[in-house]
PDB file of C-alpha atoms in Angstrom:
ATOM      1  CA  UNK G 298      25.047 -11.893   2.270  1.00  0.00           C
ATOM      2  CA  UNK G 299      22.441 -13.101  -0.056  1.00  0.00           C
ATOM      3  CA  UNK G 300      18.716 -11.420   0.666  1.00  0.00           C
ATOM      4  CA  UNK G 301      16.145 -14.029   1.140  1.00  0.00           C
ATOM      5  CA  UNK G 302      13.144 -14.229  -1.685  1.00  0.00           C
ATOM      6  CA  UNK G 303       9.751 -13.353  -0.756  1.00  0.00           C
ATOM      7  CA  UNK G 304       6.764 -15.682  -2.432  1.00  0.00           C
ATOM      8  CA  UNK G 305       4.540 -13.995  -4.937  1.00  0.00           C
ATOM      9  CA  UNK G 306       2.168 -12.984  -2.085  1.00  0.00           C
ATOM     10  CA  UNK G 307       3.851 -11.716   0.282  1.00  0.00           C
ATOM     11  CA  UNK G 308       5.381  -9.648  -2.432  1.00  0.00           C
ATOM     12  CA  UNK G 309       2.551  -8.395  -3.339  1.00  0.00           C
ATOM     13  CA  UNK G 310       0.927  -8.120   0.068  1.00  0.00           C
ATOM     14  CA  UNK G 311       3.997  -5.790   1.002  1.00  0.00           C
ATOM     15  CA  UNK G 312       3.499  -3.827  -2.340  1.00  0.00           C
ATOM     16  CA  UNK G 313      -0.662  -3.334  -0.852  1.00  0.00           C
ATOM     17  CA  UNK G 314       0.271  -1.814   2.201  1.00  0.00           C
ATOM     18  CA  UNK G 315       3.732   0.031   0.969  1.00  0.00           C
ATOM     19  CA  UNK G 316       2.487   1.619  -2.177  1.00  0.00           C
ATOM     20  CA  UNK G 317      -1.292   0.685  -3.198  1.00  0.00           C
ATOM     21  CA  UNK G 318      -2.705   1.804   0.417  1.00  0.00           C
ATOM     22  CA  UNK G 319      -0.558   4.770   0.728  1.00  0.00           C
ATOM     23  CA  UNK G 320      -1.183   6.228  -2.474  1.00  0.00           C
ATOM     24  CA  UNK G 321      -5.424   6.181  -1.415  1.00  0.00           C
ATOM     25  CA  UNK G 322      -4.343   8.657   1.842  1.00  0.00           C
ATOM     26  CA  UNK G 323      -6.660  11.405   2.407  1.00  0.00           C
ATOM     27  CA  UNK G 324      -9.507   9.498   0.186  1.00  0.00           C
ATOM     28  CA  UNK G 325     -12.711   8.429   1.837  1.00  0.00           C
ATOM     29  CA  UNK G 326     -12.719   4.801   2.416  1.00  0.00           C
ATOM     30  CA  UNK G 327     -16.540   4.101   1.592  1.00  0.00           C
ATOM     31  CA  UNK G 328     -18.405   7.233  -0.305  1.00  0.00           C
ATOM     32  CA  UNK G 329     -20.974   8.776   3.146  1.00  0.00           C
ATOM     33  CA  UNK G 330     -18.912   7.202   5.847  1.00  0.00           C
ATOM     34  CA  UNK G 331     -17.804  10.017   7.604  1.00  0.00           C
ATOM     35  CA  UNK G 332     -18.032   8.738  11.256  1.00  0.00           C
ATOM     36  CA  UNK G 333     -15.378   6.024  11.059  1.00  0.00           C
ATOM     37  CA  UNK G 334     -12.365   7.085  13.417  1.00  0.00           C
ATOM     38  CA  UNK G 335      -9.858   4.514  14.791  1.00  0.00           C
ATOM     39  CA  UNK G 336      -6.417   3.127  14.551  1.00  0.00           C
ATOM     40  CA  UNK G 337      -6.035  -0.519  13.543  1.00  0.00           C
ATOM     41  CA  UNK G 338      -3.152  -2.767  12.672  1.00  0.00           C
ATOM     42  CA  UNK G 339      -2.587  -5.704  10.275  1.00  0.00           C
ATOM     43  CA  UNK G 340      -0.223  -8.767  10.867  1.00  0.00           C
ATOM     44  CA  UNK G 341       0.333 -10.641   8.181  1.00  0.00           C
ATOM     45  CA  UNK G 342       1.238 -14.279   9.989  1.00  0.00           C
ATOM     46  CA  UNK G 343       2.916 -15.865   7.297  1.00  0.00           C
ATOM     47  CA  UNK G 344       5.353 -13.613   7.118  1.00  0.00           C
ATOM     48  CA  UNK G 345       7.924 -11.852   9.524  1.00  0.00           C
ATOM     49  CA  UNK G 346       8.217  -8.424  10.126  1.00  0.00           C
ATOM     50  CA  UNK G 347       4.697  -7.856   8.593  1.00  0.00           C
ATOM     51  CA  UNK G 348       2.481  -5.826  10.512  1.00  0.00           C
ATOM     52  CA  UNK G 349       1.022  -2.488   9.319  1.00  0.00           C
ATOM     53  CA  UNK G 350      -0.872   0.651  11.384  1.00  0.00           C
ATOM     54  CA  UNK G 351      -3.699   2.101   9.195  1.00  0.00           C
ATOM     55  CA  UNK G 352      -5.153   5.646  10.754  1.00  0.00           C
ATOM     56  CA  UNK G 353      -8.655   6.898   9.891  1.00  0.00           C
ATOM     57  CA  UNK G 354     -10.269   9.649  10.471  1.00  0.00           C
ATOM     58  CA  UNK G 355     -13.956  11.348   9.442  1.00  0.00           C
ATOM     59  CA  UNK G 356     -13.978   8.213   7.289  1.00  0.00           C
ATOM     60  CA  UNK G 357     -10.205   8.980   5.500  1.00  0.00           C
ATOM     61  CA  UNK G 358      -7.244   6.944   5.296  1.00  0.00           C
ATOM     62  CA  UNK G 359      -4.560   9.267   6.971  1.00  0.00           C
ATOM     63  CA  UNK G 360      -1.949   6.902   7.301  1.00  0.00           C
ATOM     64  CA  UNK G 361      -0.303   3.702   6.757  1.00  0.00           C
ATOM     65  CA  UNK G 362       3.071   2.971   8.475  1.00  0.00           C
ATOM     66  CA  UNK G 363       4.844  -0.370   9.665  1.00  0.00           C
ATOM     67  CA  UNK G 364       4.451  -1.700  13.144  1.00  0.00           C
ATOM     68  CA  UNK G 365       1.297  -2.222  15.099  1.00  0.00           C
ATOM     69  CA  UNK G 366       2.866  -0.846  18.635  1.00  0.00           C
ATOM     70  CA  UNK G 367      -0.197   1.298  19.127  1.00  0.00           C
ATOM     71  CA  UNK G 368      -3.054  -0.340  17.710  1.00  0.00           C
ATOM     72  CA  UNK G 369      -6.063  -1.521  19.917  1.00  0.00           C
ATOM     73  CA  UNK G 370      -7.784  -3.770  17.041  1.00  0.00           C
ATOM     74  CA  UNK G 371      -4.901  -6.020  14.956  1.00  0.00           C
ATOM     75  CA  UNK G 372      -6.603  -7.911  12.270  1.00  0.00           C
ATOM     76  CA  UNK G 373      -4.331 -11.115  11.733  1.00  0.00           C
ATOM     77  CA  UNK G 374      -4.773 -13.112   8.904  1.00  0.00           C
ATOM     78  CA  UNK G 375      -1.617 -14.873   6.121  1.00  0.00           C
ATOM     79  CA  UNK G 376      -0.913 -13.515   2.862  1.00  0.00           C
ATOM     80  CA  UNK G 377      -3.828 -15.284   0.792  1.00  0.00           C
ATOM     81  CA  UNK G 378      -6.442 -14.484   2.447  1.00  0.00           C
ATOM     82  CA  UNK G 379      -5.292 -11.081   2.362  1.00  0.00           C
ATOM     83  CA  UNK G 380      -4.724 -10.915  -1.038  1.00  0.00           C
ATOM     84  CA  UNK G 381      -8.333 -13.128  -2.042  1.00  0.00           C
ATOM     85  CA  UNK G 382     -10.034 -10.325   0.093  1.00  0.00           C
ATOM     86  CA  UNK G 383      -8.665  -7.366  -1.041  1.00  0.00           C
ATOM     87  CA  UNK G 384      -9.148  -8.748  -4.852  1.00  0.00           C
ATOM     88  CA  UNK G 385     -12.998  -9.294  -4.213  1.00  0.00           C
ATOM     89  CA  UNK G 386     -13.148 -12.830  -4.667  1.00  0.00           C
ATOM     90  CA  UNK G 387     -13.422 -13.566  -0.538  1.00  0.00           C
ATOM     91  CA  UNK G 388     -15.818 -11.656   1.201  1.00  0.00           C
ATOM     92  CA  UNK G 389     -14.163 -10.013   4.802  1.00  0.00           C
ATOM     93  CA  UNK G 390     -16.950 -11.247   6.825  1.00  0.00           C
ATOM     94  CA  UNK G 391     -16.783 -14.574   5.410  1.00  0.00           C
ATOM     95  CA  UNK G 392     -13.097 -15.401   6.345  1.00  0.00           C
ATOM     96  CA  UNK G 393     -13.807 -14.195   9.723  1.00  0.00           C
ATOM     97  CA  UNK G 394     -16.296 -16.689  10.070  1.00  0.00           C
ATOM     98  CA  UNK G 395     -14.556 -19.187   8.699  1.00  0.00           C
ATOM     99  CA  UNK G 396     -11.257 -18.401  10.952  1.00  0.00           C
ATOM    100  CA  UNK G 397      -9.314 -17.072   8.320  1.00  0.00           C
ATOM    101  CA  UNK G 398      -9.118 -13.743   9.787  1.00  0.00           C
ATOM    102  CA  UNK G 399      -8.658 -13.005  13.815  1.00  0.00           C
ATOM    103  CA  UNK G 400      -8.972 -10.390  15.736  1.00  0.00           C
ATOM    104  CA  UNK G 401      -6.966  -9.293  18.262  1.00  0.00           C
ATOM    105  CA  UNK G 402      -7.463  -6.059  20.927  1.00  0.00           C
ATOM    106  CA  UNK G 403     -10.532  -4.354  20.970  1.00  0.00           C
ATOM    107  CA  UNK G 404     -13.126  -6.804  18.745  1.00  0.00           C
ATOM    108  CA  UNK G 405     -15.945  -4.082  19.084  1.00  0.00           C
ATOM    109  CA  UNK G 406     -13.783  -1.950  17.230  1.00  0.00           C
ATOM    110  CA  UNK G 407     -12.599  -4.549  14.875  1.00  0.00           C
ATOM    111  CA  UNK G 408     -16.409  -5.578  14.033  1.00  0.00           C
ATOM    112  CA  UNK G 409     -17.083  -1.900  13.185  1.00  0.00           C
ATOM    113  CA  UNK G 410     -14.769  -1.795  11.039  1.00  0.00           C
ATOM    114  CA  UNK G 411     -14.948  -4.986   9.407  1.00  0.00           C
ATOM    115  CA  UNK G 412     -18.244  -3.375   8.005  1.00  0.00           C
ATOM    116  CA  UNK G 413     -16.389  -1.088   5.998  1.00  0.00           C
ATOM    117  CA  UNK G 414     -14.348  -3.533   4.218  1.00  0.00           C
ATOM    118  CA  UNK G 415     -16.873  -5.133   1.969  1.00  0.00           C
ATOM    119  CA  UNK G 416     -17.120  -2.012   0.285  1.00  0.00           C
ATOM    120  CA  UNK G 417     -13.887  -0.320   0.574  1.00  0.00           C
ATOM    121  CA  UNK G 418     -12.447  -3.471  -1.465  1.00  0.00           C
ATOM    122  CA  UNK G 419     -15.292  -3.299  -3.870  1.00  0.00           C
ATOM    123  CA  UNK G 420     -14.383   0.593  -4.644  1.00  0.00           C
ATOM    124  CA  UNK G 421     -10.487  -0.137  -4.229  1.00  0.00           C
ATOM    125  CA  UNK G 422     -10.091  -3.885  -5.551  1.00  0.00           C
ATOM    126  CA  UNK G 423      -6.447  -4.769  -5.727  1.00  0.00           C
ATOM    127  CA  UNK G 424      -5.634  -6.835  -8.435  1.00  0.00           C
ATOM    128  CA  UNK G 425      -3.560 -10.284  -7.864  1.00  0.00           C
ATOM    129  CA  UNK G 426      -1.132 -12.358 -10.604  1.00  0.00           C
ATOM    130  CA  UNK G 427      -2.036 -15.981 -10.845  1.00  0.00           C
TER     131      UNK G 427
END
């Protein structure tokens, strides 16, 4: 049986959430951001079988695992627009607006936490091959 190829971004938007994101547990996301607690998921719609569960509490990444069974906020967006936002060059808030980013569940939750991105991916920018 021959394993199918993944493109260049979904590569590397598996390699974010399977070794960049893991290896940042236990750091706080945005330095003074201590009251963030929730449990949000991330489908990557390009892509199947691409969903992640990220867990923070008093403002820390405590986990990252596959699935989003459990998550009241899903943030769905494709595999550019994840990888131009967590590079810097697209703005969270911006793709949201301009429908490049949904969000699915609880959106009170997902607004509060869209705050935090911004700077979490200014503190944590992960790089991208053109």
């Amino acid at each position: 049986m021959t394993e199918k190829r993944l493109s260049p971004h979904r590569t590397l938007c598996r390699a974010y959430f399977e070794d960049f994101l893991p290896g940042l547990t236990g750091e706080l996301l945005v330095p003074g951001l201590r009251s963030l607690h929730c449990t949000l998921g991330v489908s990557i719609i390009d892509e199947t079988n691409a969903a992640w569960t990220l867990v923070v509490s008093e403002g820390r990444l405590l986990s990252v695992r596959p699935q989003v069974d459990d998550a009241p906020c899903i943030f769905q967006l494709d595999s550019g627009t994840l990888l131009d936002v967590a590079a810097g060059v697209l703005a969270p808030d911006k793709a949201f607006f301009d429908l490049r980013i949904e969000i699915e569940g609880d959106m009170a939750l997902g607004l509060q936490f869209s705050t935090v991105l911004e700077p979490f991916f200014k503190q944590y920018p992960y790089g991208r091959a053109e």
